[in-house]
Every structure is written in C-alpha cells, then in structure tokens.
Amino acid sequence: MIPFLTGFGAGLSLIVAIGAQNAFVLRQGLKREGVLPVVLMCLVSDAVLIFAGVGGIGALIQGAPVLLTVVRWLGVAFLLSYAVFAARRALRPGALKAADAPGKGTVWSAVLTAAAITWLNPHVYLDTLVLLGSLANTHGDPGKWLFGAGAATGSALWFPLIGYGARGLSSFFARPASWRILDGGVSLLMLTLAFFLATGH
C-alpha cells in the first residue's frame, strides 16, 4: 500500500494547482454543461499518461526534445486563443449567465477543448510521463504499477470534485459580474501560462 499512497499524494500534488485544465473543468461545472464527459476526458487522459510514464515512455520523451518543442508552441497558440475567447466572454454580459444559453455549447466542443487543454500542454508530459514515471520506477516491479494506480486515483477523485463541486457556487455565479470576474481571471491565467510556456519556464 505504501507505493499506492505515495503515488496518490504525488499525483494530487501535481494536479491540484489551478491550471488551464482545472479552470476549464471548473467553468463547465459552473455552467452545468457536459460535466461528465469533460471530467472523464481529463481523468482518462491523465491515467493514460501516468501509466505510459510508469511503462517507461518518459525516457523516450526525454530523448526527443523536438517533440516537446512542437507541443510547446502548439500549446502557446492554443492558450492565447483561449485567453482571447475568455476575455470576450468577460466583456459581453449577455453571454455570462449559463442559464441564458442552455444549448449554446455542445458536448463535443467541450470535450475537444478539454482534450486540447490536456494534450497540448507540455507540462502535462513532464509531470506525468517524466516526473511521475521516474518516481514510480523507484518502487520496482510491481510497486511502480501500484504507484501509478495511486496517482491515477488522485486524478479520478479530483476532477469530479471540482466539476460537480462547482455547483455549490452556482448562486454566486448567477450574477453576470461573477462570471465576468471568473472569465477575466481565466483569461489572465491563460496569458500567464502561455508566457511561461513561450519562455521555457
């Protein structure tokens, strides 16, 4: 159980920090649009990456820096685009109430956005494939697989928590001003992440 608990703690410590993925899941939870498929996309993606790292893919990624460079600039472009869209939502009060546009966003568009935020973020590869993969392999076999299971379990608990837990804030976000603050903050977050990606931090 020690490798499992160690993996659980390591996985949670990496995903709990508010980032592009968490911000998107939180927003979908507040809007109550496509929460389940978005949550599933995020936790399945994390599990695939974690177990790929446990299986040794992280070593291959470290040996192919060109791949990370390509993904990095794709991620910068995507984050900048998302920042613009979030800023536009913050400036348009009529589009801020989820209840005003129940069918405006499709489930597929939400899932594709979640996939892009996850798979176009180089830090995801560094955190899951390289860092968690390296930590897992210090536990030997089969300990490394228990470590990976623990990390994946942390992800599986976290995303439903913020996706469905966001509903508790729905009364606060019933006001357009609250959505303006959220989307403005998301826009600034995406710009900040894009800057750090572009500068290699």
PDB file of C-alpha atoms in Angstrom:
ATOM      1  CA  MET A   1       0.000   0.000   0.000  1.00  0.00           C
ATOM      2  CA  ILE A   2       2.927   2.387   0.513  1.00  0.00           C
ATOM      3  CA  PRO A   3       3.629   2.808  -3.246  1.00  0.00           C
ATOM      4  CA  PHE A   4      -0.107   3.366  -3.843  1.00  0.00           C
ATOM      5  CA  LEU A   5      -0.368   6.051  -1.149  1.00  0.00           C
ATOM      6  CA  THR A   6       2.860   7.684  -2.302  1.00  0.00           C
ATOM      7  CA  GLY A   7       1.547   7.812  -5.873  1.00  0.00           C
ATOM      8  CA  PHE A   8      -1.795   9.164  -4.644  1.00  0.00           C
ATOM      9  CA  GLY A   9      -0.085  12.025  -2.831  1.00  0.00           C
ATOM     10  CA  ALA A  10       2.301  12.790  -5.687  1.00  0.00           C
ATOM     11  CA  GLY A  11      -0.493  12.767  -8.254  1.00  0.00           C
ATOM     12  CA  LEU A  12      -2.713  15.084  -6.227  1.00  0.00           C
ATOM     13  CA  SER A  13       0.149  17.493  -5.519  1.00  0.00           C
ATOM     14  CA  LEU A  14       0.657  17.940  -9.276  1.00  0.00           C
ATOM     15  CA  ILE A  15      -2.971  18.344 -10.385  1.00  0.00           C
ATOM     16  CA  VAL A  16      -4.490  20.351  -7.513  1.00  0.00           C
ATOM     17  CA  ALA A  17      -2.677  23.576  -8.504  1.00  0.00           C
ATOM     18  CA  ILE A  18      -5.064  25.724 -10.561  1.00  0.00           C
ATOM     19  CA  GLY A  19      -4.105  25.500 -14.210  1.00  0.00           C
ATOM     20  CA  ALA A  20      -5.727  25.572 -17.630  1.00  0.00           C
ATOM     21  CA  GLN A  21      -7.256  22.102 -17.229  1.00  0.00           C
ATOM     22  CA  ASN A  22      -8.701  22.766 -13.768  1.00  0.00           C
ATOM     23  CA  ALA A  23     -10.027  26.180 -14.774  1.00  0.00           C
ATOM     24  CA  PHE A  24     -11.897  24.676 -17.734  1.00  0.00           C
ATOM     25  CA  VAL A  25     -13.413  21.845 -15.675  1.00  0.00           C
ATOM     26  CA  LEU A  26     -14.488  24.382 -13.040  1.00  0.00           C
ATOM     27  CA  ARG A  27     -16.173  26.564 -15.644  1.00  0.00           C
ATOM     28  CA  GLN A  28     -18.037  23.634 -17.187  1.00  0.00           C
ATOM     29  CA  GLY A  29     -19.163  22.628 -13.698  1.00  0.00           C
ATOM     30  CA  LEU A  30     -20.497  26.115 -13.033  1.00  0.00           C
ATOM     31  CA  LYS A  31     -22.338  26.132 -16.366  1.00  0.00           C
ATOM     32  CA  ARG A  32     -23.512  22.520 -15.848  1.00  0.00           C
ATOM     33  CA  GLU A  33     -22.632  21.746 -19.459  1.00  0.00           C
ATOM     34  CA  GLY A  34     -21.054  18.425 -20.417  1.00  0.00           C
ATOM     35  CA  VAL A  35     -19.561  17.947 -16.958  1.00  0.00           C
ATOM     36  CA  LEU A  36     -19.401  14.139 -17.034  1.00  0.00           C
ATOM     37  CA  PRO A  37     -17.720  13.764 -20.473  1.00  0.00           C
ATOM     38  CA  VAL A  38     -15.275  16.592 -19.693  1.00  0.00           C
ATOM     39  CA  VAL A  39     -14.373  15.035 -16.342  1.00  0.00           C
ATOM     40  CA  LEU A  40     -13.979  11.625 -17.990  1.00  0.00           C
ATOM     41  CA  MET A  41     -11.755  13.084 -20.720  1.00  0.00           C
ATOM     42  CA  CYS A  42      -9.462  14.656 -18.135  1.00  0.00           C
ATOM     43  CA  LEU A  43      -9.150  11.698 -15.786  1.00  0.00           C
ATOM     44  CA  VAL A  44      -8.790   9.118 -18.585  1.00  0.00           C
ATOM     45  CA  SER A  45      -6.139  11.264 -20.284  1.00  0.00           C
ATOM     46  CA  ASP A  46      -4.250  11.590 -17.011  1.00  0.00           C
ATOM     47  CA  ALA A  47      -4.450   7.832 -16.394  1.00  0.00           C
ATOM     48  CA  VAL A  48      -3.139   7.062 -19.904  1.00  0.00           C
ATOM     49  CA  LEU A  49      -0.227   9.468 -19.465  1.00  0.00           C
ATOM     50  CA  ILE A  50       0.573   8.274 -15.948  1.00  0.00           C
ATOM     51  CA  PHE A  51       0.700   4.602 -16.914  1.00  0.00           C
ATOM     52  CA  ALA A  52       2.658   5.449 -20.066  1.00  0.00           C
ATOM     53  CA  GLY A  53       5.205   7.108 -17.792  1.00  0.00           C
ATOM     54  CA  VAL A  54       5.241   4.092 -15.488  1.00  0.00           C
ATOM     55  CA  GLY A  55       5.834   1.912 -18.549  1.00  0.00           C
ATOM     56  CA  GLY A  56       8.925   3.900 -19.493  1.00  0.00           C
ATOM     57  CA  ILE A  57       7.660   6.299 -22.191  1.00  0.00           C
ATOM     58  CA  GLY A  58       9.082   9.208 -20.187  1.00  0.00           C
ATOM     59  CA  ALA A  59      12.616   8.112 -21.078  1.00  0.00           C
ATOM     60  CA  LEU A  60      11.743   8.286 -24.781  1.00  0.00           C
ATOM     61  CA  ILE A  61      10.234  11.762 -24.384  1.00  0.00           C
ATOM     62  CA  GLN A  62      13.401  12.995 -22.672  1.00  0.00           C
ATOM     63  CA  GLY A  63      15.354  11.736 -25.682  1.00  0.00           C
ATOM     64  CA  ALA A  64      13.126  13.591 -28.171  1.00  0.00           C
ATOM     65  CA  PRO A  65      13.265  17.303 -27.224  1.00  0.00           C
ATOM     66  CA  VAL A  66      11.976  18.296 -30.683  1.00  0.00           C
ATOM     67  CA  LEU A  67       8.635  16.692 -29.834  1.00  0.00           C
ATOM     68  CA  LEU A  68       8.298  18.745 -26.663  1.00  0.00           C
ATOM     69  CA  THR A  69       9.228  21.901 -28.585  1.00  0.00           C
ATOM     70  CA  VAL A  70       6.487  21.312 -31.159  1.00  0.00           C
ATOM     71  CA  VAL A  71       3.906  20.600 -28.471  1.00  0.00           C
ATOM     72  CA  ARG A  72       5.070  23.643 -26.522  1.00  0.00           C
ATOM     73  CA  TRP A  73       4.376  26.082 -29.358  1.00  0.00           C
ATOM     74  CA  LEU A  74       1.070  24.427 -30.166  1.00  0.00           C
ATOM     75  CA  GLY A  75       0.204  24.879 -26.518  1.00  0.00           C
ATOM     76  CA  VAL A  76       1.185  28.560 -26.589  1.00  0.00           C
ATOM     77  CA  ALA A  77      -1.059  29.170 -29.621  1.00  0.00           C
ATOM     78  CA  PHE A  78      -3.970  27.333 -28.016  1.00  0.00           C
ATOM     79  CA  LEU A  79      -3.641  29.121 -24.659  1.00  0.00           C
ATOM     80  CA  LEU A  80      -3.505  32.525 -26.358  1.00  0.00           C
ATOM     81  CA  SER A  81      -6.635  31.698 -28.361  1.00  0.00           C
ATOM     82  CA  TYR A  82      -8.465  30.535 -25.248  1.00  0.00           C
ATOM     83  CA  ALA A  83      -7.374  33.707 -23.421  1.00  0.00           C
ATOM     84  CA  VAL A  84      -8.943  35.819 -26.167  1.00  0.00           C
ATOM     85  CA  PHE A  85     -12.221  33.878 -26.023  1.00  0.00           C
ATOM     86  CA  ALA A  86     -12.344  34.160 -22.221  1.00  0.00           C
ATOM     87  CA  ALA A  87     -11.682  37.915 -22.424  1.00  0.00           C
ATOM     88  CA  ARG A  88     -14.517  38.296 -24.952  1.00  0.00           C
ATOM     89  CA  ARG A  89     -16.900  36.437 -22.636  1.00  0.00           C
ATOM     90  CA  ALA A  90     -15.854  38.713 -19.757  1.00  0.00           C
ATOM     91  CA  LEU A  91     -16.659  41.788 -21.853  1.00  0.00           C
ATOM     92  CA  ARG A  92     -20.083  40.542 -23.029  1.00  0.00           C
ATOM     93  CA  PRO A  93     -22.510  40.449 -20.071  1.00  0.00           C
ATOM     94  CA  GLY A  94     -25.260  38.880 -22.157  1.00  0.00           C
ATOM     95  CA  ALA A  95     -23.182  35.704 -22.608  1.00  0.00           C
ATOM     96  CA  LEU A  96     -22.186  35.292 -18.992  1.00  0.00           C
ATOM     97  CA  LYS A  97     -25.226  33.579 -17.474  1.00  0.00           C
ATOM     98  CA  ALA A  98     -25.200  29.875 -18.105  1.00  0.00           C
ATOM     99  CA  ALA A  99     -28.984  29.736 -17.760  1.00  0.00           C
ATOM    100  CA  ASP A 100     -29.425  32.212 -20.616  1.00  0.00           C
ATOM    101  CA  ALA A 101     -27.906  29.831 -23.173  1.00  0.00           C
ATOM    102  CA  PRO A 102     -28.555  26.239 -22.127  1.00  0.00           C
ATOM    103  CA  GLY A 103     -27.784  24.787 -25.538  1.00  0.00           C
ATOM    104  CA  LYS A 104     -25.098  27.168 -26.677  1.00  0.00           C
ATOM    105  CA  GLY A 105     -22.119  24.910 -26.134  1.00  0.00           C
ATOM    106  CA  THR A 106     -22.116  21.369 -27.475  1.00  0.00           C
ATOM    107  CA  VAL A 107     -20.810  18.417 -25.527  1.00  0.00           C
ATOM    108  CA  TRP A 108     -18.374  17.599 -28.323  1.00  0.00           C
ATOM    109  CA  SER A 109     -16.893  21.100 -28.350  1.00  0.00           C
ATOM    110  CA  ALA A 110     -16.427  20.934 -24.566  1.00  0.00           C
ATOM    111  CA  VAL A 111     -14.754  17.512 -24.783  1.00  0.00           C
ATOM    112  CA  LEU A 112     -12.477  18.627 -27.634  1.00  0.00           C
ATOM    113  CA  THR A 113     -11.491  21.743 -25.693  1.00  0.00           C
ATOM    114  CA  ALA A 114     -10.704  19.633 -22.620  1.00  0.00           C
ATOM    115  CA  ALA A 115      -8.640  17.290 -24.793  1.00  0.00           C
ATOM    116  CA  ALA A 116      -6.721  20.190 -26.339  1.00  0.00           C
ATOM    117  CA  ILE A 117      -6.042  21.803 -22.951  1.00  0.00           C
ATOM    118  CA  THR A 118      -4.742  18.461 -21.683  1.00  0.00           C
ATOM    119  CA  TRP A 119      -2.740  17.127 -24.624  1.00  0.00           C
ATOM    120  CA  LEU A 120      -1.304  20.436 -25.889  1.00  0.00           C
ATOM    121  CA  ASN A 121       0.243  21.283 -22.534  1.00  0.00           C
ATOM    122  CA  PRO A 122       3.933  20.248 -22.383  1.00  0.00           C
ATOM    123  CA  HIS A 123       3.847  20.426 -18.575  1.00  0.00           C
ATOM    124  CA  VAL A 124       1.398  17.516 -18.617  1.00  0.00           C
ATOM    125  CA  TYR A 125       4.044  15.352 -20.284  1.00  0.00           C
ATOM    126  CA  LEU A 126       6.760  16.497 -17.926  1.00  0.00           C
ATOM    127  CA  ASP A 127       4.583  15.947 -14.844  1.00  0.00           C
ATOM    128  CA  THR A 128       3.077  12.589 -15.806  1.00  0.00           C
ATOM    129  CA  LEU A 129       5.459  10.860 -18.202  1.00  0.00           C
ATOM    130  CA  VAL A 130       8.741  12.131 -16.818  1.00  0.00           C
ATOM    131  CA  LEU A 131       8.262  13.099 -13.148  1.00  0.00           C
ATOM    132  CA  LEU A 132       5.616  10.586 -12.050  1.00  0.00           C
ATOM    133  CA  GLY A 133       7.141   7.937 -14.312  1.00  0.00           C
ATOM    134  CA  SER A 134      10.555   8.442 -12.724  1.00  0.00           C
ATOM    135  CA  LEU A 135       9.116   8.354  -9.193  1.00  0.00           C
ATOM    136  CA  ALA A 136       7.104   5.238  -9.973  1.00  0.00           C
ATOM    137  CA  ASN A 137      10.123   3.352 -11.271  1.00  0.00           C
ATOM    138  CA  THR A 138      11.954   3.821  -7.967  1.00  0.00           C
ATOM    139  CA  HIS A 139       9.449   1.365  -6.443  1.00  0.00           C
ATOM    140  CA  GLY A 140      10.424  -1.512  -8.709  1.00  0.00           C
ATOM    141  CA  ASP A 141       8.015  -4.076 -10.105  1.00  0.00           C
ATOM    142  CA  PRO A 142       5.103  -4.415  -9.185  1.00  0.00           C
ATOM    143  CA  GLY A 143       5.417  -1.415  -6.857  1.00  0.00           C
ATOM    144  CA  LYS A 144       5.637   1.036  -9.756  1.00  0.00           C
ATOM    145  CA  TRP A 145       2.216  -0.057 -11.017  1.00  0.00           C
ATOM    146  CA  LEU A 146       0.722   0.494  -7.565  1.00  0.00           C
ATOM    147  CA  PHE A 147       2.307   3.955  -7.570  1.00  0.00           C
ATOM    148  CA  GLY A 148       0.717   4.655 -10.969  1.00  0.00           C
ATOM    149  CA  ALA A 149      -2.646   3.385  -9.732  1.00  0.00           C
ATOM    150  CA  GLY A 150      -2.413   5.728  -6.750  1.00  0.00           C
ATOM    151  CA  ALA A 151      -1.589   8.729  -8.942  1.00  0.00           C
ATOM    152  CA  ALA A 152      -4.440   7.887 -11.325  1.00  0.00           C
ATOM    153  CA  THR A 153      -6.811   7.515  -8.373  1.00  0.00           C
ATOM    154  CA  GLY A 154      -5.907  11.013  -7.190  1.00  0.00           C
ATOM    155  CA  SER A 155      -6.814  12.362 -10.621  1.00  0.00           C
ATOM    156  CA  ALA A 156     -10.037  10.301 -10.687  1.00  0.00           C
ATOM    157  CA  LEU A 157     -11.119  11.872  -7.377  1.00  0.00           C
ATOM    158  CA  TRP A 158     -10.021  15.441  -8.117  1.00  0.00           C
ATOM    159  CA  PHE A 159     -11.779  16.135 -11.418  1.00  0.00           C
ATOM    160  CA  PRO A 160     -15.265  15.008 -10.309  1.00  0.00           C
ATOM    161  CA  LEU A 161     -14.745  17.033  -7.128  1.00  0.00           C
ATOM    162  CA  ILE A 162     -14.184  20.327  -8.942  1.00  0.00           C
ATOM    163  CA  GLY A 163     -16.573  19.507 -11.800  1.00  0.00           C
ATOM    164  CA  TYR A 164     -19.572  18.663  -9.635  1.00  0.00           C
ATOM    165  CA  GLY A 165     -18.495  20.595  -6.554  1.00  0.00           C
ATOM    166  CA  ALA A 166     -18.646  23.799  -8.596  1.00  0.00           C
ATOM    167  CA  ARG A 167     -22.449  23.573  -8.454  1.00  0.00           C
ATOM    168  CA  GLY A 168     -22.286  24.693  -4.855  1.00  0.00           C
ATOM    169  CA  LEU A 169     -21.116  28.068  -6.166  1.00  0.00           C
ATOM    170  CA  SER A 170     -23.956  28.386  -8.696  1.00  0.00           C
ATOM    171  CA  SER A 171     -25.867  31.007  -6.675  1.00  0.00           C
ATOM    172  CA  PHE A 172     -22.789  33.220  -6.564  1.00  0.00           C
ATOM    173  CA  PHE A 173     -22.240  32.824 -10.298  1.00  0.00           C
ATOM    174  CA  ALA A 174     -25.877  33.587 -11.093  1.00  0.00           C
ATOM    175  CA  ARG A 175     -24.749  37.215 -11.271  1.00  0.00           C
ATOM    176  CA  PRO A 176     -23.152  38.396 -14.541  1.00  0.00           C
ATOM    177  CA  ALA A 177     -20.476  40.263 -12.589  1.00  0.00           C
ATOM    178  CA  SER A 178     -19.281  36.993 -11.045  1.00  0.00           C
ATOM    179  CA  TRP A 179     -18.916  35.375 -14.473  1.00  0.00           C
ATOM    180  CA  ARG A 180     -17.054  38.471 -15.641  1.00  0.00           C
ATOM    181  CA  ILE A 181     -14.576  38.043 -12.790  1.00  0.00           C
ATOM    182  CA  LEU A 182     -14.155  34.317 -13.477  1.00  0.00           C
ATOM    183  CA  ASP A 183     -13.627  34.714 -17.212  1.00  0.00           C
ATOM    184  CA  GLY A 184     -11.332  37.691 -16.688  1.00  0.00           C
ATOM    185  CA  GLY A 185      -9.270  35.613 -14.280  1.00  0.00           C
ATOM    186  CA  VAL A 186      -9.211  32.666 -16.679  1.00  0.00           C
ATOM    187  CA  SER A 187      -8.038  34.954 -19.482  1.00  0.00           C
ATOM    188  CA  LEU A 188      -5.178  36.267 -17.324  1.00  0.00           C
ATOM    189  CA  LEU A 189      -4.303  32.718 -16.262  1.00  0.00           C
ATOM    190  CA  MET A 190      -4.130  31.527 -19.875  1.00  0.00           C
ATOM    191  CA  LEU A 191      -1.960  34.502 -20.864  1.00  0.00           C
ATOM    192  CA  THR A 192       0.374  33.807 -17.934  1.00  0.00           C
ATOM    193  CA  LEU A 193       0.645  30.114 -18.809  1.00  0.00           C
ATOM    194  CA  ALA A 194       1.275  30.984 -22.459  1.00  0.00           C
ATOM    195  CA  PHE A 195       4.075  33.358 -21.394  1.00  0.00           C
ATOM    196  CA  PHE A 196       5.731  30.712 -19.208  1.00  0.00           C
ATOM    197  CA  LEU A 197       5.439  28.131 -21.984  1.00  0.00           C
ATOM    198  CA  ALA A 198       6.910  30.505 -24.569  1.00  0.00           C
ATOM    199  CA  THR A 199       9.833  31.444 -22.312  1.00  0.00           C
ATOM    200  CA  GLY A 200      10.513  27.860 -21.301  1.00  0.00           C
ATOM    201  CA  HIS A 201       9.703  28.171 -17.597  1.00  0.00           C
TER     202      HIS A 201
END
